[in-house]
Each structure stands twice: as C-alpha cells, then as structure tokens.
PDB file of C-alpha atoms and ligand atoms in Angstrom:
ATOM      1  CA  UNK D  79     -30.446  30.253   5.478  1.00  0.00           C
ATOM      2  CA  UNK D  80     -26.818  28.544   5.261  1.00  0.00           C
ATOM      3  CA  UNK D  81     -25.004  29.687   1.930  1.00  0.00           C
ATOM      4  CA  UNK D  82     -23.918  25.990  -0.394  1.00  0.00           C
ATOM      5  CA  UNK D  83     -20.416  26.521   1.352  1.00  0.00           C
ATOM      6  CA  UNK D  84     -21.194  26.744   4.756  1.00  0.00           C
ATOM      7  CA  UNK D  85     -23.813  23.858   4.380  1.00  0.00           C
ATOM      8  CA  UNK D  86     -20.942  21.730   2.907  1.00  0.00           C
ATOM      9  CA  UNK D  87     -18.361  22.731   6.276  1.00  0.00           C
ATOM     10  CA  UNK D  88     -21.530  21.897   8.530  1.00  0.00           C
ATOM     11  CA  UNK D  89     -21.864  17.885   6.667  1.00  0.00           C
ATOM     12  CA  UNK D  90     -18.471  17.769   7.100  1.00  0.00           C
ATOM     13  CA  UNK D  91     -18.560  18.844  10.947  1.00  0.00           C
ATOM     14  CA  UNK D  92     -21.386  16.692  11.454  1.00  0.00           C
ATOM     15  CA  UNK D  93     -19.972  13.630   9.596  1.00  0.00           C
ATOM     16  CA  UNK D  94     -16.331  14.235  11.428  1.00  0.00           C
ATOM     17  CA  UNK D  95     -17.769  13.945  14.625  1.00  0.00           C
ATOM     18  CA  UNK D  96     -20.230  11.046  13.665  1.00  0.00           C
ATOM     19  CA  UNK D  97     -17.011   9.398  12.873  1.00  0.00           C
ATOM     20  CA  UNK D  98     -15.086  10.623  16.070  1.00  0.00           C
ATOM     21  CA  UNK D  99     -17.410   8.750  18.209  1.00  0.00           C
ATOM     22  CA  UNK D 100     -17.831   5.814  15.901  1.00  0.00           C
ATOM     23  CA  UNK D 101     -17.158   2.414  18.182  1.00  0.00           C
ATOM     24  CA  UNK D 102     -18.857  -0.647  15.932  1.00  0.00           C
ATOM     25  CA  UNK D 103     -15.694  -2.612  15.766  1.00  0.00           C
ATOM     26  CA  UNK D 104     -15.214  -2.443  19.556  1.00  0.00           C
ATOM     27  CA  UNK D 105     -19.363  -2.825  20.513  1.00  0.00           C
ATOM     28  CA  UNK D 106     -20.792  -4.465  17.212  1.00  0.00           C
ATOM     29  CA  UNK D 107     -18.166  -6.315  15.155  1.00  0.00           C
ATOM     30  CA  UNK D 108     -19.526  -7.723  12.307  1.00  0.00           C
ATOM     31  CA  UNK D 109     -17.818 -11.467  12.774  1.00  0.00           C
ATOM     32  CA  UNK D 110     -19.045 -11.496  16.235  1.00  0.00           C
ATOM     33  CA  UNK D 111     -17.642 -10.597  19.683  1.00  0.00           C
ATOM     34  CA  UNK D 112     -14.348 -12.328  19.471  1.00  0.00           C
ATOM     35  CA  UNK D 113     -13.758 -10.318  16.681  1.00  0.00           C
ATOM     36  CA  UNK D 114     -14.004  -7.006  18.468  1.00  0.00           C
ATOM     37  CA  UNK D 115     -10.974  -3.844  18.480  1.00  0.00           C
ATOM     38  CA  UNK D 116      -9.127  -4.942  21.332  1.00  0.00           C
ATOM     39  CA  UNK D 117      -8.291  -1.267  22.196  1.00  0.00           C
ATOM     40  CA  UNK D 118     -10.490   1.631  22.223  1.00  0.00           C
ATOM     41  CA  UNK D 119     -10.892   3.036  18.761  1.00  0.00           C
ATOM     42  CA  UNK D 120      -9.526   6.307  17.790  1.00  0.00           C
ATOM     43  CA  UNK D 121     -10.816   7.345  13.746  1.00  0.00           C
ATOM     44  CA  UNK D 122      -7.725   8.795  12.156  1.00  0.00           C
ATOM     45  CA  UNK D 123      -9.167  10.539   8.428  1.00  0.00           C
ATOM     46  CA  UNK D 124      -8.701  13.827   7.448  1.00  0.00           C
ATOM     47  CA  UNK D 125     -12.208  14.881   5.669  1.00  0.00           C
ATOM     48  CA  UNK D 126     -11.768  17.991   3.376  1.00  0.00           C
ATOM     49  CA  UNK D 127     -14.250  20.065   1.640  1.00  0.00           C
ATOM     50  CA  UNK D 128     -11.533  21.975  -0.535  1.00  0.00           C
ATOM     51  CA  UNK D 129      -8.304  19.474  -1.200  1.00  0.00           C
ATOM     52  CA  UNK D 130      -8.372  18.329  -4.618  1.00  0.00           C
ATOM     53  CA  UNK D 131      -6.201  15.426  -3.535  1.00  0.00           C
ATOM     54  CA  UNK D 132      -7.709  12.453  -1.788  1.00  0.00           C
ATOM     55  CA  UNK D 133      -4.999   9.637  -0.268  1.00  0.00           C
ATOM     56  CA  UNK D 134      -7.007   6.582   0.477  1.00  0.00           C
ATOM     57  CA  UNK D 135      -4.952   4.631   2.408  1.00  0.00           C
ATOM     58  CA  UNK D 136      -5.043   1.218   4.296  1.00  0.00           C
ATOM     59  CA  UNK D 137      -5.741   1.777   8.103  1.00  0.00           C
ATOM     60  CA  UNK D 138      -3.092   3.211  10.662  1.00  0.00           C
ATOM     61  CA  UNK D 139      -0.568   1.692  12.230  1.00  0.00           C
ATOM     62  CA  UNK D 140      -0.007   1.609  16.325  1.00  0.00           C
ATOM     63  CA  UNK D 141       2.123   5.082  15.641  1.00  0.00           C
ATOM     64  CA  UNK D 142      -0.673   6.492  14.070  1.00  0.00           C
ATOM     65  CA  UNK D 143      -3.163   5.674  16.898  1.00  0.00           C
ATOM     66  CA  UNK D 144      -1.295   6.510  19.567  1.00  0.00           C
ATOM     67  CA  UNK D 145      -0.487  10.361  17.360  1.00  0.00           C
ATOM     68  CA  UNK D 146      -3.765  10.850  15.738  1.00  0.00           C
ATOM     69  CA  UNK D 147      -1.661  11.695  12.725  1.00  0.00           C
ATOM     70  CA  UNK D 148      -1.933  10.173   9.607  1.00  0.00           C
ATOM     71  CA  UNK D 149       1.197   8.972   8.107  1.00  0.00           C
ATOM     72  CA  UNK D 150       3.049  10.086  11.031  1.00  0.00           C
ATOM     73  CA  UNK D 151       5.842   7.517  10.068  1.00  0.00           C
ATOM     74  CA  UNK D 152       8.472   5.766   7.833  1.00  0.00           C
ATOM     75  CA  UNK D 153       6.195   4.747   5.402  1.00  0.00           C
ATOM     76  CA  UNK D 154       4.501   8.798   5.451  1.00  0.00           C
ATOM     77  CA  UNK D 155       8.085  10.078   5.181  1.00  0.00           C
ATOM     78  CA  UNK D 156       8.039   7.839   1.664  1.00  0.00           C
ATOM     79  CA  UNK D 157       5.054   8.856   0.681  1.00  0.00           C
ATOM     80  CA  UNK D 158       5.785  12.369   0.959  1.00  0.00           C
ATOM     81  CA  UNK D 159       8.994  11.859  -1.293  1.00  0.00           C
ATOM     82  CA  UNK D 160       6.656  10.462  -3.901  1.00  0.00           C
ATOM     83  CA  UNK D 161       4.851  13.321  -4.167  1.00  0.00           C
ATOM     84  CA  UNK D 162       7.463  15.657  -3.710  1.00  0.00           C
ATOM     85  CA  UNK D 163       5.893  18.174  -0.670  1.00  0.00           C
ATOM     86  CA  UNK D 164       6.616  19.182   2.691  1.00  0.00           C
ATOM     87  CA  UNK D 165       5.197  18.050   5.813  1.00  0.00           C
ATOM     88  CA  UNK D 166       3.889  21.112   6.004  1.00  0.00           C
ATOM     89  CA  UNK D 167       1.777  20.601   2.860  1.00  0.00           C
ATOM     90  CA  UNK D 168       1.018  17.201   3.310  1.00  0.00           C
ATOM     91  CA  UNK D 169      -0.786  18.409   6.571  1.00  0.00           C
ATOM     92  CA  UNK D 170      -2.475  20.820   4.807  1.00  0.00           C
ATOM     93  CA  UNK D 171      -6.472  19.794   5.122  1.00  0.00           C
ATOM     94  CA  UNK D 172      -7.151  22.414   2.322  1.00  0.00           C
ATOM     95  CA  UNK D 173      -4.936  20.344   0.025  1.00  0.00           C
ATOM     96  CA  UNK D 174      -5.108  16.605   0.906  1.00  0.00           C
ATOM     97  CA  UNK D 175      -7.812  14.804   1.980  1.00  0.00           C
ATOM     98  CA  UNK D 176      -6.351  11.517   3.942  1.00  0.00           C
ATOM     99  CA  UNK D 177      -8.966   9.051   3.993  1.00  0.00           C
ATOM    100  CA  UNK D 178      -8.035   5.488   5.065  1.00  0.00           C
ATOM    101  CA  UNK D 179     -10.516   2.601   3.988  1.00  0.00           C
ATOM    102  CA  UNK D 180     -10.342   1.382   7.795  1.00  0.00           C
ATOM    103  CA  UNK D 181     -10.191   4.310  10.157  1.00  0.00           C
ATOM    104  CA  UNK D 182      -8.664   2.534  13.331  1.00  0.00           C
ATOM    105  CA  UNK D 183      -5.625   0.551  13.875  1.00  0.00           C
ATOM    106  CA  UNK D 184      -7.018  -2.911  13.384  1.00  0.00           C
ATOM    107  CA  UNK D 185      -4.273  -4.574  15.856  1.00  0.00           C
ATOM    108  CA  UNK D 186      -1.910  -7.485  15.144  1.00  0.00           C
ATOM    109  CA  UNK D 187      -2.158 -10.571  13.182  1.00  0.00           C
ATOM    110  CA  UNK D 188       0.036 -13.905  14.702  1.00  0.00           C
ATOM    111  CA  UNK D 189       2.766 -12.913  13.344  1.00  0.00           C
ATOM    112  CA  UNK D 190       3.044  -9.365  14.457  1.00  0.00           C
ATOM    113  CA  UNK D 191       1.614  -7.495  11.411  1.00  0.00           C
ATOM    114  CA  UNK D 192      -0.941  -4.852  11.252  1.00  0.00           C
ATOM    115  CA  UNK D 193      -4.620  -6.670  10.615  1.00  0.00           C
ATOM    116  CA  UNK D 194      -6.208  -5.203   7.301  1.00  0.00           C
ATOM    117  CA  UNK D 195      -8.533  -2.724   7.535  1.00  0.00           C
ATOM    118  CA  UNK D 196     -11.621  -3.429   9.257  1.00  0.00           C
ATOM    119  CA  UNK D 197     -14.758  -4.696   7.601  1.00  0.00           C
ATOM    120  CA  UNK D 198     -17.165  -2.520   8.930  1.00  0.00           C
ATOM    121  CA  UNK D 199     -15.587   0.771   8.406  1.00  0.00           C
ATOM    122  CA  UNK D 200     -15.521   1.295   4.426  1.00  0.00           C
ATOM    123  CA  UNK D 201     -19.532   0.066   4.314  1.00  0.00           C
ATOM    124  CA  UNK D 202     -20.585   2.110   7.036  1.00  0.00           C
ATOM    125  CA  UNK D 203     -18.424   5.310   5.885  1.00  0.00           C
ATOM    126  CA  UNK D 204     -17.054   5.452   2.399  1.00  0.00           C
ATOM    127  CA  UNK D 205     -20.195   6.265   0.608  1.00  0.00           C
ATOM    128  CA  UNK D 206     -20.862   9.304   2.854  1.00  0.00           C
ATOM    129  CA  UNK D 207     -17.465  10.620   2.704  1.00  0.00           C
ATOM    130  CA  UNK D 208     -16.781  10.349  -0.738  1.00  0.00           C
ATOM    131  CA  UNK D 209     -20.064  12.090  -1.187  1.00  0.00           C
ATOM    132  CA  UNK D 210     -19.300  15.754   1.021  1.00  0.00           C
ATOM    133  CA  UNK D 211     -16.050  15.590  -0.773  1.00  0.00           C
ATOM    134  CA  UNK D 212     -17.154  16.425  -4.752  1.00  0.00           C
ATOM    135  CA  UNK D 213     -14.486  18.385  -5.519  1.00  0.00           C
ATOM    136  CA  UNK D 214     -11.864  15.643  -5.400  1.00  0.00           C
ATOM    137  CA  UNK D 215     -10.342  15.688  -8.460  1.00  0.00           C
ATOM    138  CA  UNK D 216      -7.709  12.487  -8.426  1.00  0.00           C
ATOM    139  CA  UNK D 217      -8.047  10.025  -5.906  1.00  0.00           C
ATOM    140  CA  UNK D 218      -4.629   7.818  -5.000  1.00  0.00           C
ATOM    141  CA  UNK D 219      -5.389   4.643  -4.128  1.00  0.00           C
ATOM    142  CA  UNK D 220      -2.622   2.690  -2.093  1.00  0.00           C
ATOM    143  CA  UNK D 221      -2.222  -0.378  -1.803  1.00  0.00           C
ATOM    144  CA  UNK D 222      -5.060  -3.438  -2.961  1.00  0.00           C
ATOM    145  CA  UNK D 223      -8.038  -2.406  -0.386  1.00  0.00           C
ATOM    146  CA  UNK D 224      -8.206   0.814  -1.131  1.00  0.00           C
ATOM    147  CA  UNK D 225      -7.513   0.045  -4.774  1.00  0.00           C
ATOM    148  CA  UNK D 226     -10.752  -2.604  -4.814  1.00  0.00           C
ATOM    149  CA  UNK D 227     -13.104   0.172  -3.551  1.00  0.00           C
ATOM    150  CA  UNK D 228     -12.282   2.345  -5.718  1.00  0.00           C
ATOM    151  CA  UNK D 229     -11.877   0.750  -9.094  1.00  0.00           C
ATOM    152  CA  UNK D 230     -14.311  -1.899  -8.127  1.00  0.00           C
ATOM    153  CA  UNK D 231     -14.407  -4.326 -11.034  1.00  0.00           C
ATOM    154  CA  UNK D 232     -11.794  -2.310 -13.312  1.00  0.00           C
ATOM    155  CA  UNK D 233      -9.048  -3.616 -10.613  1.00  0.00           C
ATOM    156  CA  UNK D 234      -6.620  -6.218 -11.269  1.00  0.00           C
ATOM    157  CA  UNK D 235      -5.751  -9.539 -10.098  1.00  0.00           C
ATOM    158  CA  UNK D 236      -2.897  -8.623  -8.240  1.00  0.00           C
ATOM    159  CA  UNK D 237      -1.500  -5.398  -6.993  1.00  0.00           C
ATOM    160  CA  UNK D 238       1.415  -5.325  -9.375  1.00  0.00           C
ATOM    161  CA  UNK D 239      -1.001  -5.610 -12.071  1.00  0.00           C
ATOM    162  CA  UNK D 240      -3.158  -3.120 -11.005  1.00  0.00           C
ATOM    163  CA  UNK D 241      -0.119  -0.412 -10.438  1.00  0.00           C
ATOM    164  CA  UNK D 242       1.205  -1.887 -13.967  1.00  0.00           C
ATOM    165  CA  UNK D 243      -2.477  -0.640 -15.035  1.00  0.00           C
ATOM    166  CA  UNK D 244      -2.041   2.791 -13.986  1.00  0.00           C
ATOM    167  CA  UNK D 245      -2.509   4.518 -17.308  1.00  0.00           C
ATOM    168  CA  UNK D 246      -6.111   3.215 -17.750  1.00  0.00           C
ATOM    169  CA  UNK D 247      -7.765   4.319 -14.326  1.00  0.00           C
ATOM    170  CA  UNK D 248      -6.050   7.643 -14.690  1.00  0.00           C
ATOM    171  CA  UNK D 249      -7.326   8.731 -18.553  1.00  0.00           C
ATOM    172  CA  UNK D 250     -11.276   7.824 -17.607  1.00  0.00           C
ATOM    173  CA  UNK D 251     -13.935   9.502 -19.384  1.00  0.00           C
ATOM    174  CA  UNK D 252     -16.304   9.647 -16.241  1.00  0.00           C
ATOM    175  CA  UNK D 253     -16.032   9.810 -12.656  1.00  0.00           C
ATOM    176  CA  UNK D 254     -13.124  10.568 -10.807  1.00  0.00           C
ATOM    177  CA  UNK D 255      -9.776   9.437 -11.965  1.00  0.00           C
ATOM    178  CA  UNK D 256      -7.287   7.191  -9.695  1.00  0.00           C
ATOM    179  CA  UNK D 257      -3.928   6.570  -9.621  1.00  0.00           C
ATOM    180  CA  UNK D 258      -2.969   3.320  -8.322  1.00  0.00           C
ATOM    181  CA  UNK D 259      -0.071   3.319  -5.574  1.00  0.00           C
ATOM    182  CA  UNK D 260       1.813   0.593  -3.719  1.00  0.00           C
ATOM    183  CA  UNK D 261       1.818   0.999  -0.428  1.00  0.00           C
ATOM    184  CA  UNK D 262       5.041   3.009   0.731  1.00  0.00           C
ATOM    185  CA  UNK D 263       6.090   0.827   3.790  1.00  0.00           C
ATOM    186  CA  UNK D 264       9.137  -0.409   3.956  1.00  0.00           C
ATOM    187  CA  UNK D 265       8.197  -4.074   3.503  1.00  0.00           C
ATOM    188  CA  UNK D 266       7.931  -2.842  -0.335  1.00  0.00           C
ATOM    189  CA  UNK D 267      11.426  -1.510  -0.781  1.00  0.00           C
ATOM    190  CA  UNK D 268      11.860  -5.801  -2.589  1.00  0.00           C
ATOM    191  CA  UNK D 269       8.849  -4.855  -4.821  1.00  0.00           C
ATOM    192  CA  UNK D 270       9.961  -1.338  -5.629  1.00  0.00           C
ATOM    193  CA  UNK D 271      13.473  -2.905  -6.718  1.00  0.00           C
ATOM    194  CA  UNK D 272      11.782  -5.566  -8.955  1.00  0.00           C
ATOM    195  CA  UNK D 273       9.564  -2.840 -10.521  1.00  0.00           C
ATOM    196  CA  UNK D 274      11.737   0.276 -11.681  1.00  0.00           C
ATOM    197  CA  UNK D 275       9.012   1.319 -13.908  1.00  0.00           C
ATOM    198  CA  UNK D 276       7.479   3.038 -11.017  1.00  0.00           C
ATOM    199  CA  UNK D 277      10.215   5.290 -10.319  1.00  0.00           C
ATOM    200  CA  UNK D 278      10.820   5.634 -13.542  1.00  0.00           C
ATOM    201  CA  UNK D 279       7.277   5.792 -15.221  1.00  0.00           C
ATOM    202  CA  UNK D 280       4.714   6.453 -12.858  1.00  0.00           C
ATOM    203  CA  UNK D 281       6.250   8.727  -9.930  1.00  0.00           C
ATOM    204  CA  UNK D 282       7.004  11.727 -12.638  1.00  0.00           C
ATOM    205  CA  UNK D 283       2.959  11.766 -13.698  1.00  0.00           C
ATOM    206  CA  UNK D 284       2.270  11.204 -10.346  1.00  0.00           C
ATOM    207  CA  UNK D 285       4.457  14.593  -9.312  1.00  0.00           C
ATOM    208  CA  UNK D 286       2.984  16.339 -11.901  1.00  0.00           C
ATOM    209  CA  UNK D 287      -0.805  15.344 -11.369  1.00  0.00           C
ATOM    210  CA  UNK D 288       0.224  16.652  -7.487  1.00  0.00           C
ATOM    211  CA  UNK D 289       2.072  19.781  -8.184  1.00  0.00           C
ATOM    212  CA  UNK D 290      -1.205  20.873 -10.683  1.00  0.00           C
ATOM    213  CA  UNK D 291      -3.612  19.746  -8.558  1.00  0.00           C
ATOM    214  CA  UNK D 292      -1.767  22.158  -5.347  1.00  0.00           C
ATOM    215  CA  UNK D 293      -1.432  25.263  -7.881  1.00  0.00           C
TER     216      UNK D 293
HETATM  217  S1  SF4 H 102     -12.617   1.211  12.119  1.00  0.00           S
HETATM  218 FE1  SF4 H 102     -14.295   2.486  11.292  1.00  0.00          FE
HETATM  219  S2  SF4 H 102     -16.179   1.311  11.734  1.00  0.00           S
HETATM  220 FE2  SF4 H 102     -14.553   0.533  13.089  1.00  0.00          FE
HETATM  221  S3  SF4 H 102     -14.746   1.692  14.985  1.00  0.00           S
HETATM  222 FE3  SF4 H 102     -13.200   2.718  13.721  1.00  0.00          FE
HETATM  223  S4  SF4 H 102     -14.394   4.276  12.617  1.00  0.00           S
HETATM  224 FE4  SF4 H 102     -15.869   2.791  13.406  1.00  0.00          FE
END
C-alpha cells in the first residue's frame, strides 16, 4: 500500500498529465466553435505538493507558450523583485506553486492584447488543484480573475479596491489567506505610480509573508 506522501505525488502525477493533454478550448469551447484556441494548447502550471506559496496568475503570454515557463518575462522579472528571490527560487517547484486561472495562452484580442483567461479552464481545473495542494499556506492572487476565484464574494469592485483591501483577506480566521496583487506587467507601471502605498505598504508584508513562508 502507497504511504499518504507518495499517494499525494501520484494525484499530482496523474492530475499533471490530465492537464498536459487537456484540449477543450481547441475541441469543445464552451461559446461554440468560433470560439476555439486558434493554436494548439500547451498547459503552463506548476502543481506542487510541498510549496507553501501558491501564485495564481492570469494565463501566459505568447513567450510563455512558446517556453513552457511561467513568468519567463518582463512582467516575471517584476514579480520576482516583489518578492525579493532568485530565479533560481522562483523555479523552485518545492517552494512555489504557479498556478494560472487559464492554463493556455488565450491569443489576441483586436487590438493586440492577450485575451483573458479562458472560461473553461478554472471550472474544469481549479477545484481539483487547489484540492492535492493542502498545504498552501498563502495564496497571491494577481490581478482581478484570479482575485474573483479566490475571494469570491469578499472581492471588490475594482482591482484597486481590492489591492487597497489587502489587510482583510490576509488576517482571515478560516481558510487559506490571500494577498491581493496587481498584475506586474508593464502596462501597470501608471497604476503603480498613482498608488505608492503598495511599495510602500504592502510589498514589505508581502516580503516578509515570502521570506517565512521559504524558511
Ligand atoms: S486553457 Fe485550460 S481548459 Fe483550455 S485547453 Fe488549456 S488546460 Fe484545457
């Protein structure tokens, strides 16, 4: 018989490659067939059964598809100056868990920006992964998708509020507390200059959450 530990790695093999060959958006989209991935899908998350840290981000970008590495970019580079680690530890599966809310690059809108994360992927996944991941201890949520899964109700009207809010989803009595995050791209350096209360509030607790949490 499988020890608790070795039955957690083999859900987390099993639901890794159930998510490897995942191809709904491309064969069933849920708004129909003109709403299908117009490129082959490729499931970028990094599924942990030991990080304490979970980043739950949006859904890659074309860099990310075409690496397979999460945060493989400008706005990753920002992110990992929030935090304050290497590469090197960022990469680390044992201590982050990178979990997007859409797990494919969702393609361009019009006007030559990334789609949101697709529909189907947080109903069909989240549950599950959230679930052979119990030891996550502080979940940070960037940017307003990932921020409506997991505060539900609790969120905000708008993102600013909601990252204003920090305080409140971090101190919880039950269930696992989240820090609310902008997103780090570069089409936020306006917003992070109108709101120096991040740098100057919320990126020291967020540091110090992520250097305990790594210890
Ligand atoms: S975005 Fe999610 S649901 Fe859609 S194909 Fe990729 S893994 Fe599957």
């Amino acid at each position: 018989m499988l020890a608790k530990t070795e039955q957690d790695e083999a859900l987390i093999a099993a639901l890794r490659r159930d998510i490897a060959y995942c191809r709904i958006c491309r064969d069933t989209p849920l708004k129909g067939e003109a709403d299908c991935l117009p490129h082959e899908p490729r499931p970028v998350a990094v599924i942990s059964g030991k990080a304490r840290l979970l980043i739950a981000g949006q859904a890659p970008g074309l860099r990310v598809h075409e690496s397979g590495l999460p945060f493989n970019d400008a706005s990753g580079n920002r992110l990992r100056d929030w935090l304050n680690v290497s590469r090197e530890t960022f990469y680390d599966a044992d201590r982050f868990a990178i979990v997007p809310m859409g797990f494919c690059f969702p393609g361009y809108d019009a006007n030559g920006s990334d789609l949101p994360p697709r529909l189907e992927c947080a109903p069909r996944w989240r549950e599950s992964v959230m679930q052979a991941m119990p030891q996550i201890e502080l979940v940070l949520a960037i940017g307003q998708y990932a921020q409506a899964w997991h505060l539900g109700a609790r969120r905000m009207k708008t993102m600013t509020e909601t990252v204003q809010n920090w305080r409140s989803y971090l101190h919880v009595n039950q269930g696992v507390p989240v820090l609310a995050l902008p997103h780090p791209s570069w089409r936020n350096s306006a917003w992070l200059k109108k709101n120096p209360w991040f740098e100057g509030e919320l990126l020291p607790v967020l540091r110090q959450n992520v250097d305990r949490l790594l210890s």
